[in-house]
PDB file of C-alpha atoms in Angstrom:
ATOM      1  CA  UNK A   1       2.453   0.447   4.894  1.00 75.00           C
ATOM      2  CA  UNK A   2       1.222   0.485   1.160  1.00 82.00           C
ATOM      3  CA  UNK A   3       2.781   3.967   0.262  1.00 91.00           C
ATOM      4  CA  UNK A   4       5.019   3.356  -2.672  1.00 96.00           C
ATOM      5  CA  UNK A   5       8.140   5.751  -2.837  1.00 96.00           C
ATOM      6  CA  UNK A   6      10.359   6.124  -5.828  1.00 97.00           C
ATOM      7  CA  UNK A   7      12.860   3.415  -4.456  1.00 97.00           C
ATOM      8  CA  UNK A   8      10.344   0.688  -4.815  1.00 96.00           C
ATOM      9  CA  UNK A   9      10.176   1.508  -8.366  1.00 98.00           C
ATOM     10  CA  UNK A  10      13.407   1.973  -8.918  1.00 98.00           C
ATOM     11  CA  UNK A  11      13.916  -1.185  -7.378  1.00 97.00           C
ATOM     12  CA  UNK A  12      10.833  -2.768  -9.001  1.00 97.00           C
ATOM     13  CA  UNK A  13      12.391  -1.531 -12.389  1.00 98.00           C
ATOM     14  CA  UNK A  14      15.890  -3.107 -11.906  1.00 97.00           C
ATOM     15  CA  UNK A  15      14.261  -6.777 -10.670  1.00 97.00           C
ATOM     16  CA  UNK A  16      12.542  -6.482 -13.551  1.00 97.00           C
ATOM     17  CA  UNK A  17      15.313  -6.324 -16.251  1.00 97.00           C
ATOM     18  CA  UNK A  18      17.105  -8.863 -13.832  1.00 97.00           C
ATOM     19  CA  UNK A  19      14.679 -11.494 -14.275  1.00 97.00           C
ATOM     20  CA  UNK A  20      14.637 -10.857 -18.100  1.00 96.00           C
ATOM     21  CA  UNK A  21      18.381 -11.300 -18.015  1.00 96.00           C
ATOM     22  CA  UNK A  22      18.008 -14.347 -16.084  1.00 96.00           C
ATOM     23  CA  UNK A  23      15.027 -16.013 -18.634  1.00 97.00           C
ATOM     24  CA  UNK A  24      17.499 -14.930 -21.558  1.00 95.00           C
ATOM     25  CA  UNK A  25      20.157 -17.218 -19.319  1.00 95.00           C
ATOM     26  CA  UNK A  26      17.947 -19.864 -18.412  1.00 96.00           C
ATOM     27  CA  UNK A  27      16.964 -20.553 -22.100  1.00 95.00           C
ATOM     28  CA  UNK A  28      21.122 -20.541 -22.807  1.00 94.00           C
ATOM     29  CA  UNK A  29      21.939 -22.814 -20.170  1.00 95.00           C
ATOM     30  CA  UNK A  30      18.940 -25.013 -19.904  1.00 95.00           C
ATOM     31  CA  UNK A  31      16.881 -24.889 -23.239  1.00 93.00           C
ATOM     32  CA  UNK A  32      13.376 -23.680 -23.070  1.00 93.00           C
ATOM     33  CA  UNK A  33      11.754 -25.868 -20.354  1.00 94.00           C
ATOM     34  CA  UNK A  34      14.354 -23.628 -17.849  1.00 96.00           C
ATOM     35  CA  UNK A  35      13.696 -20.497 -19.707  1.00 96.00           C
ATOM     36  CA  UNK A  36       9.693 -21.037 -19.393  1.00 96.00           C
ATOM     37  CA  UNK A  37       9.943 -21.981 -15.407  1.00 97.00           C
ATOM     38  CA  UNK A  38      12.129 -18.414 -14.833  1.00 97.00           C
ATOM     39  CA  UNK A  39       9.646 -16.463 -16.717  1.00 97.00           C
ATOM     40  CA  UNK A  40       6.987 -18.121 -14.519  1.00 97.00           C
ATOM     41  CA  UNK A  41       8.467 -16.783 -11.371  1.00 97.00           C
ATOM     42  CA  UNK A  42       9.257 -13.689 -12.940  1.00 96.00           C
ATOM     43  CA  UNK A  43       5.361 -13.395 -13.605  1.00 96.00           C
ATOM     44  CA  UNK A  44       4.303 -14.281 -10.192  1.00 96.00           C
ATOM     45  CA  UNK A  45       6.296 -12.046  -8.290  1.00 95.00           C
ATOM     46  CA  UNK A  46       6.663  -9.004 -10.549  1.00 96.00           C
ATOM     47  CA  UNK A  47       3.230  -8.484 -12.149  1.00 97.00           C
ATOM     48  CA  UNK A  48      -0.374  -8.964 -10.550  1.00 96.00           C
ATOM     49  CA  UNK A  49      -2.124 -11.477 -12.632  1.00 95.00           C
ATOM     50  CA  UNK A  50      -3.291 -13.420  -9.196  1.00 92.00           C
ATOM     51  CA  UNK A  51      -5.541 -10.328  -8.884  1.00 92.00           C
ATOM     52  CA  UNK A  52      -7.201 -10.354 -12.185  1.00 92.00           C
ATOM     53  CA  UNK A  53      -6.339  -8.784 -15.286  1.00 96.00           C
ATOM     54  CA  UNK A  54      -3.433  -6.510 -16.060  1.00 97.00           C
ATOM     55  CA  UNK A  55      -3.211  -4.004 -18.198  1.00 97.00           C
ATOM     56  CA  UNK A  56       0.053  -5.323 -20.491  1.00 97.00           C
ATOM     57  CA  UNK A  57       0.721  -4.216 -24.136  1.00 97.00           C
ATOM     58  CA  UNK A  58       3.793  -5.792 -25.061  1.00 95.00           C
ATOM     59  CA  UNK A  59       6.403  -4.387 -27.603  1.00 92.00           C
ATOM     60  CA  UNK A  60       6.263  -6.550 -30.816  1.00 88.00           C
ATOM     61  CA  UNK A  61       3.073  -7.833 -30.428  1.00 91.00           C
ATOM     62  CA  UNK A  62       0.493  -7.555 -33.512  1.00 89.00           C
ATOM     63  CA  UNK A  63      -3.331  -7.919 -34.092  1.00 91.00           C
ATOM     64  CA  UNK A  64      -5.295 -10.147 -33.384  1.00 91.00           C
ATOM     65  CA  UNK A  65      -3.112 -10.834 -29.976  1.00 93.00           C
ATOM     66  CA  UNK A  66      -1.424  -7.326 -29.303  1.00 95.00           C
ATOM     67  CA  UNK A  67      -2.887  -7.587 -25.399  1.00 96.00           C
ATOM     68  CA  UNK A  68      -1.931  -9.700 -23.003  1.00 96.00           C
ATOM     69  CA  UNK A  69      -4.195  -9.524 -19.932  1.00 96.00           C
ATOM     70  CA  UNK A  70      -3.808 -12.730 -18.553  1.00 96.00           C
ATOM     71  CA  UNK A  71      -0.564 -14.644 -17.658  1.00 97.00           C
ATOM     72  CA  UNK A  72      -0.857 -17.454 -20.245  1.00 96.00           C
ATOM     73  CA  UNK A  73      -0.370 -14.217 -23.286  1.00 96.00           C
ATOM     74  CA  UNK A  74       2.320 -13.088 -20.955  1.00 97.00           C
ATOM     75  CA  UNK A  75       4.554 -16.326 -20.449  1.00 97.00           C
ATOM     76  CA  UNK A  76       3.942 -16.623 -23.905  1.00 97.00           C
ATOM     77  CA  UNK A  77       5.183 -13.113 -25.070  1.00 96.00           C
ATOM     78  CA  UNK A  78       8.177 -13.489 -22.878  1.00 96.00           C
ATOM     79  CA  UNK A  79       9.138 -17.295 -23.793  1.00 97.00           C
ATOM     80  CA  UNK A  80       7.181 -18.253 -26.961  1.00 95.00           C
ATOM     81  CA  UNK A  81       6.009 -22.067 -27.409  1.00 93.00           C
ATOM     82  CA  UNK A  82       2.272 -21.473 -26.953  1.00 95.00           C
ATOM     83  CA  UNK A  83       0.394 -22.901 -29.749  1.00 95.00           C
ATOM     84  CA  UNK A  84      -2.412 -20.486 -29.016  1.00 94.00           C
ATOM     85  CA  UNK A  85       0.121 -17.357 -29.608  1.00 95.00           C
ATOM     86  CA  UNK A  86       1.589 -18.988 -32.756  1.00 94.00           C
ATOM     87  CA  UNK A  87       3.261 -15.132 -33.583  1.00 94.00           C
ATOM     88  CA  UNK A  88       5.289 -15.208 -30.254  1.00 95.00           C
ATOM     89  CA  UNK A  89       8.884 -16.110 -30.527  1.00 93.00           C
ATOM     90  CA  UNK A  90       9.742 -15.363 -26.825  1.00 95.00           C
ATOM     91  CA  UNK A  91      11.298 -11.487 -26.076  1.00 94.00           C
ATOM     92  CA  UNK A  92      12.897 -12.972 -23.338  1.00 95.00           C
ATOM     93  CA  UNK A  93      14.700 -15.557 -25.412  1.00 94.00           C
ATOM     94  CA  UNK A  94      16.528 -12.994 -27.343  1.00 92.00           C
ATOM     95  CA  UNK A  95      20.454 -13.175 -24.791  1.00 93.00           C
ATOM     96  CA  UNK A  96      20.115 -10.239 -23.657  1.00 95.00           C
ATOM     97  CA  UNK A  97      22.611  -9.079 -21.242  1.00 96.00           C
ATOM     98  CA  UNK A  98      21.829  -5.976 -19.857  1.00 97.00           C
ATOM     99  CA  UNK A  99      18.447  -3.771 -19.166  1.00 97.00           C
ATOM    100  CA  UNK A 100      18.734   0.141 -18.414  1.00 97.00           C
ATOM    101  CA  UNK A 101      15.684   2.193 -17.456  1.00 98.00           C
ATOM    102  CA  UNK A 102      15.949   5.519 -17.741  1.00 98.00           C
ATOM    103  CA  UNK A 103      12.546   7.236 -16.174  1.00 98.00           C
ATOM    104  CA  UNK A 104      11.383  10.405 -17.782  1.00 98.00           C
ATOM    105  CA  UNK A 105       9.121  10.882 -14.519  1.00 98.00           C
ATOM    106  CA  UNK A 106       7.134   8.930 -11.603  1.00 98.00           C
ATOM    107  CA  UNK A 107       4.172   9.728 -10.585  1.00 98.00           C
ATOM    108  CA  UNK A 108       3.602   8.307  -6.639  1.00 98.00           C
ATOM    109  CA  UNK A 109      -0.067   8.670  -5.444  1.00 96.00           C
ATOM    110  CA  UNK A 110      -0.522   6.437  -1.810  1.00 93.00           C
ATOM    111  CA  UNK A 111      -0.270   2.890  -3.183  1.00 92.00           C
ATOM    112  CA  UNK A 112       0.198   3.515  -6.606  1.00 96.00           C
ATOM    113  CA  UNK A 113       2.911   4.849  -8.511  1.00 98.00           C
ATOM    114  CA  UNK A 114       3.180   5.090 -12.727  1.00 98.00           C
ATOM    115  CA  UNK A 115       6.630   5.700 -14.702  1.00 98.00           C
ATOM    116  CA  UNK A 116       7.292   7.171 -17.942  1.00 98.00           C
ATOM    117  CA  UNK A 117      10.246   6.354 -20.081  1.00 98.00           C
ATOM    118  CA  UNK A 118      12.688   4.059 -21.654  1.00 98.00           C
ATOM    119  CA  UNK A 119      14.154   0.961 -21.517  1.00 97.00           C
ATOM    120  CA  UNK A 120      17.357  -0.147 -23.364  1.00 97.00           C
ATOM    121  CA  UNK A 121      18.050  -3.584 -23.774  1.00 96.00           C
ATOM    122  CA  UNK A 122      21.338  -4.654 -24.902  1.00 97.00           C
ATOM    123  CA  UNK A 123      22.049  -8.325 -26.193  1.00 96.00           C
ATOM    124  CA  UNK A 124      25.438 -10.345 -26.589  1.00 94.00           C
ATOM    125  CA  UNK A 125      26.570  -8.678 -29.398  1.00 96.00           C
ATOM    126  CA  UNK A 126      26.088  -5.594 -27.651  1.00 97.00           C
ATOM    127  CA  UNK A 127      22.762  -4.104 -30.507  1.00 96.00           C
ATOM    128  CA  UNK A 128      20.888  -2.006 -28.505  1.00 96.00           C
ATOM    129  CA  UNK A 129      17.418  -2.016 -28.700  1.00 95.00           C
ATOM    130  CA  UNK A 130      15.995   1.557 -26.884  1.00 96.00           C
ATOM    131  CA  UNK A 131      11.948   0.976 -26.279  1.00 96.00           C
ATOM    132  CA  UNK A 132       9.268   3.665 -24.602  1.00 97.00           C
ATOM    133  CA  UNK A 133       7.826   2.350 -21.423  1.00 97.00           C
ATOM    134  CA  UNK A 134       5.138   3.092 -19.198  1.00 98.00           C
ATOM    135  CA  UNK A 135       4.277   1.135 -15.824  1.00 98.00           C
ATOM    136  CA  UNK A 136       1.721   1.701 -13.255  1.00 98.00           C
ATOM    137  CA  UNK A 137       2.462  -0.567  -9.451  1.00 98.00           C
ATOM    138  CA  UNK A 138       0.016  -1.066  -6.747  1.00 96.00           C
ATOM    139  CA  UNK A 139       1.462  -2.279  -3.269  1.00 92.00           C
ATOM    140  CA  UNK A 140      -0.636  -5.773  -2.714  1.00 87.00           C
ATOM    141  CA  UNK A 141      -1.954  -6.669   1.233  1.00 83.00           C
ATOM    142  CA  UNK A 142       1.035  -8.199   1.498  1.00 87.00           C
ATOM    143  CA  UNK A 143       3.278  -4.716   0.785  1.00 88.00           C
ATOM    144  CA  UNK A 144       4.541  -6.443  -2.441  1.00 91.00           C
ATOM    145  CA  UNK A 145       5.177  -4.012  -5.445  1.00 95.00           C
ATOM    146  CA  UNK A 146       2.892  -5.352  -8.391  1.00 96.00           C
ATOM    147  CA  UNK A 147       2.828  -4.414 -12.084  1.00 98.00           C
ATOM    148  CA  UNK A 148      -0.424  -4.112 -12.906  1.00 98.00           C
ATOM    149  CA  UNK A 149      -0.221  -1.937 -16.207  1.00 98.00           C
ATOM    150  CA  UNK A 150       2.983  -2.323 -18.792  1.00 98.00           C
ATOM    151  CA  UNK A 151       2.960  -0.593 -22.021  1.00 98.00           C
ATOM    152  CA  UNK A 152       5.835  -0.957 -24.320  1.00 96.00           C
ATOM    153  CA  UNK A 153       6.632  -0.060 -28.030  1.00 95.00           C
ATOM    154  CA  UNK A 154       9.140   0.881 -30.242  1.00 92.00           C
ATOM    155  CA  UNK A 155      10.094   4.316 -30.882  1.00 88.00           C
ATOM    156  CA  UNK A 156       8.817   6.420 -33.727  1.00 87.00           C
ATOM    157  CA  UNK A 157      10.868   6.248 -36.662  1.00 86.00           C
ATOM    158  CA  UNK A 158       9.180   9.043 -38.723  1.00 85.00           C
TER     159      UNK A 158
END
């Protein structure tokens, strides 16, 4: 069955900030070669870059690389160390210790599903960095949840 229900995002959402957690770990424990090889499975299985291109705007990401449609820009958003994204220091990289999504709405239609909201991220000193966040899912052949549009930014300061 391909229908999505609210769980699956839900669920989606939580292994999400999970694997960030554990690429924040990774790099603490093992140094960046570990950090870059979580981040990689957290790619493969969480977002659908095997398909083609997704849809992924990344929070503190500037011009002329602010997209990242491909899974090279996204390792390298989430882990840094790509020569060809000199700007990216790695959001992963940044200990953080816990990731809270709180969904404004979701949207299910058959196989895909969008979500509106925020995410705070809290590091090891316990800052708390509170982002807006939209995803949209499709449910691959296989019945896996994929992201396959991520928008992210910083709140309006005005």
């Amino acid at each position: 069955d391909t229908t999505i229900t609210e769980a699956d995002v839900l669920a989606a959402q939580q292994a999400w900030g999970d694997a960030l957690i554990r690429i924040s770990d990774a790099h603490a424990k093992g140094g960046q070669d570990a950090a870059k090889a979580a981040a990689e499975q957290a790619l493969d299985s969480a977002y659908d870059y095997a398909q083609g291109p997704v849809l992924f705007k990344p929070t503190l990401t500037t011009d002329p690389q602010i997209f990242r449609t491909d899974r090279e820009g996204a390792l390298s958003y989430f882990v840094g160390g790509n020569p060809d994204y000199p700007q990216d220091t790695g959001f992963a990289l940044k200990e953080w210790t816990d990731v809270e999504v709180d969904n404004a709405a979701v949207m299910l239609n058959g196989d895909l599903a969008t979500s509106l909201g925020t995410v705070q991220f809290t590091d090891r000193d316990g800052n708390v960095t509170t982002v807006d966040k939209s995803w949209t899912f499709r449910k691959d052949d296989a019945g896996v949840l994929r992201i396959i549009q991520h928008h992210s930014s910083l709140q309006f300061q005005g």
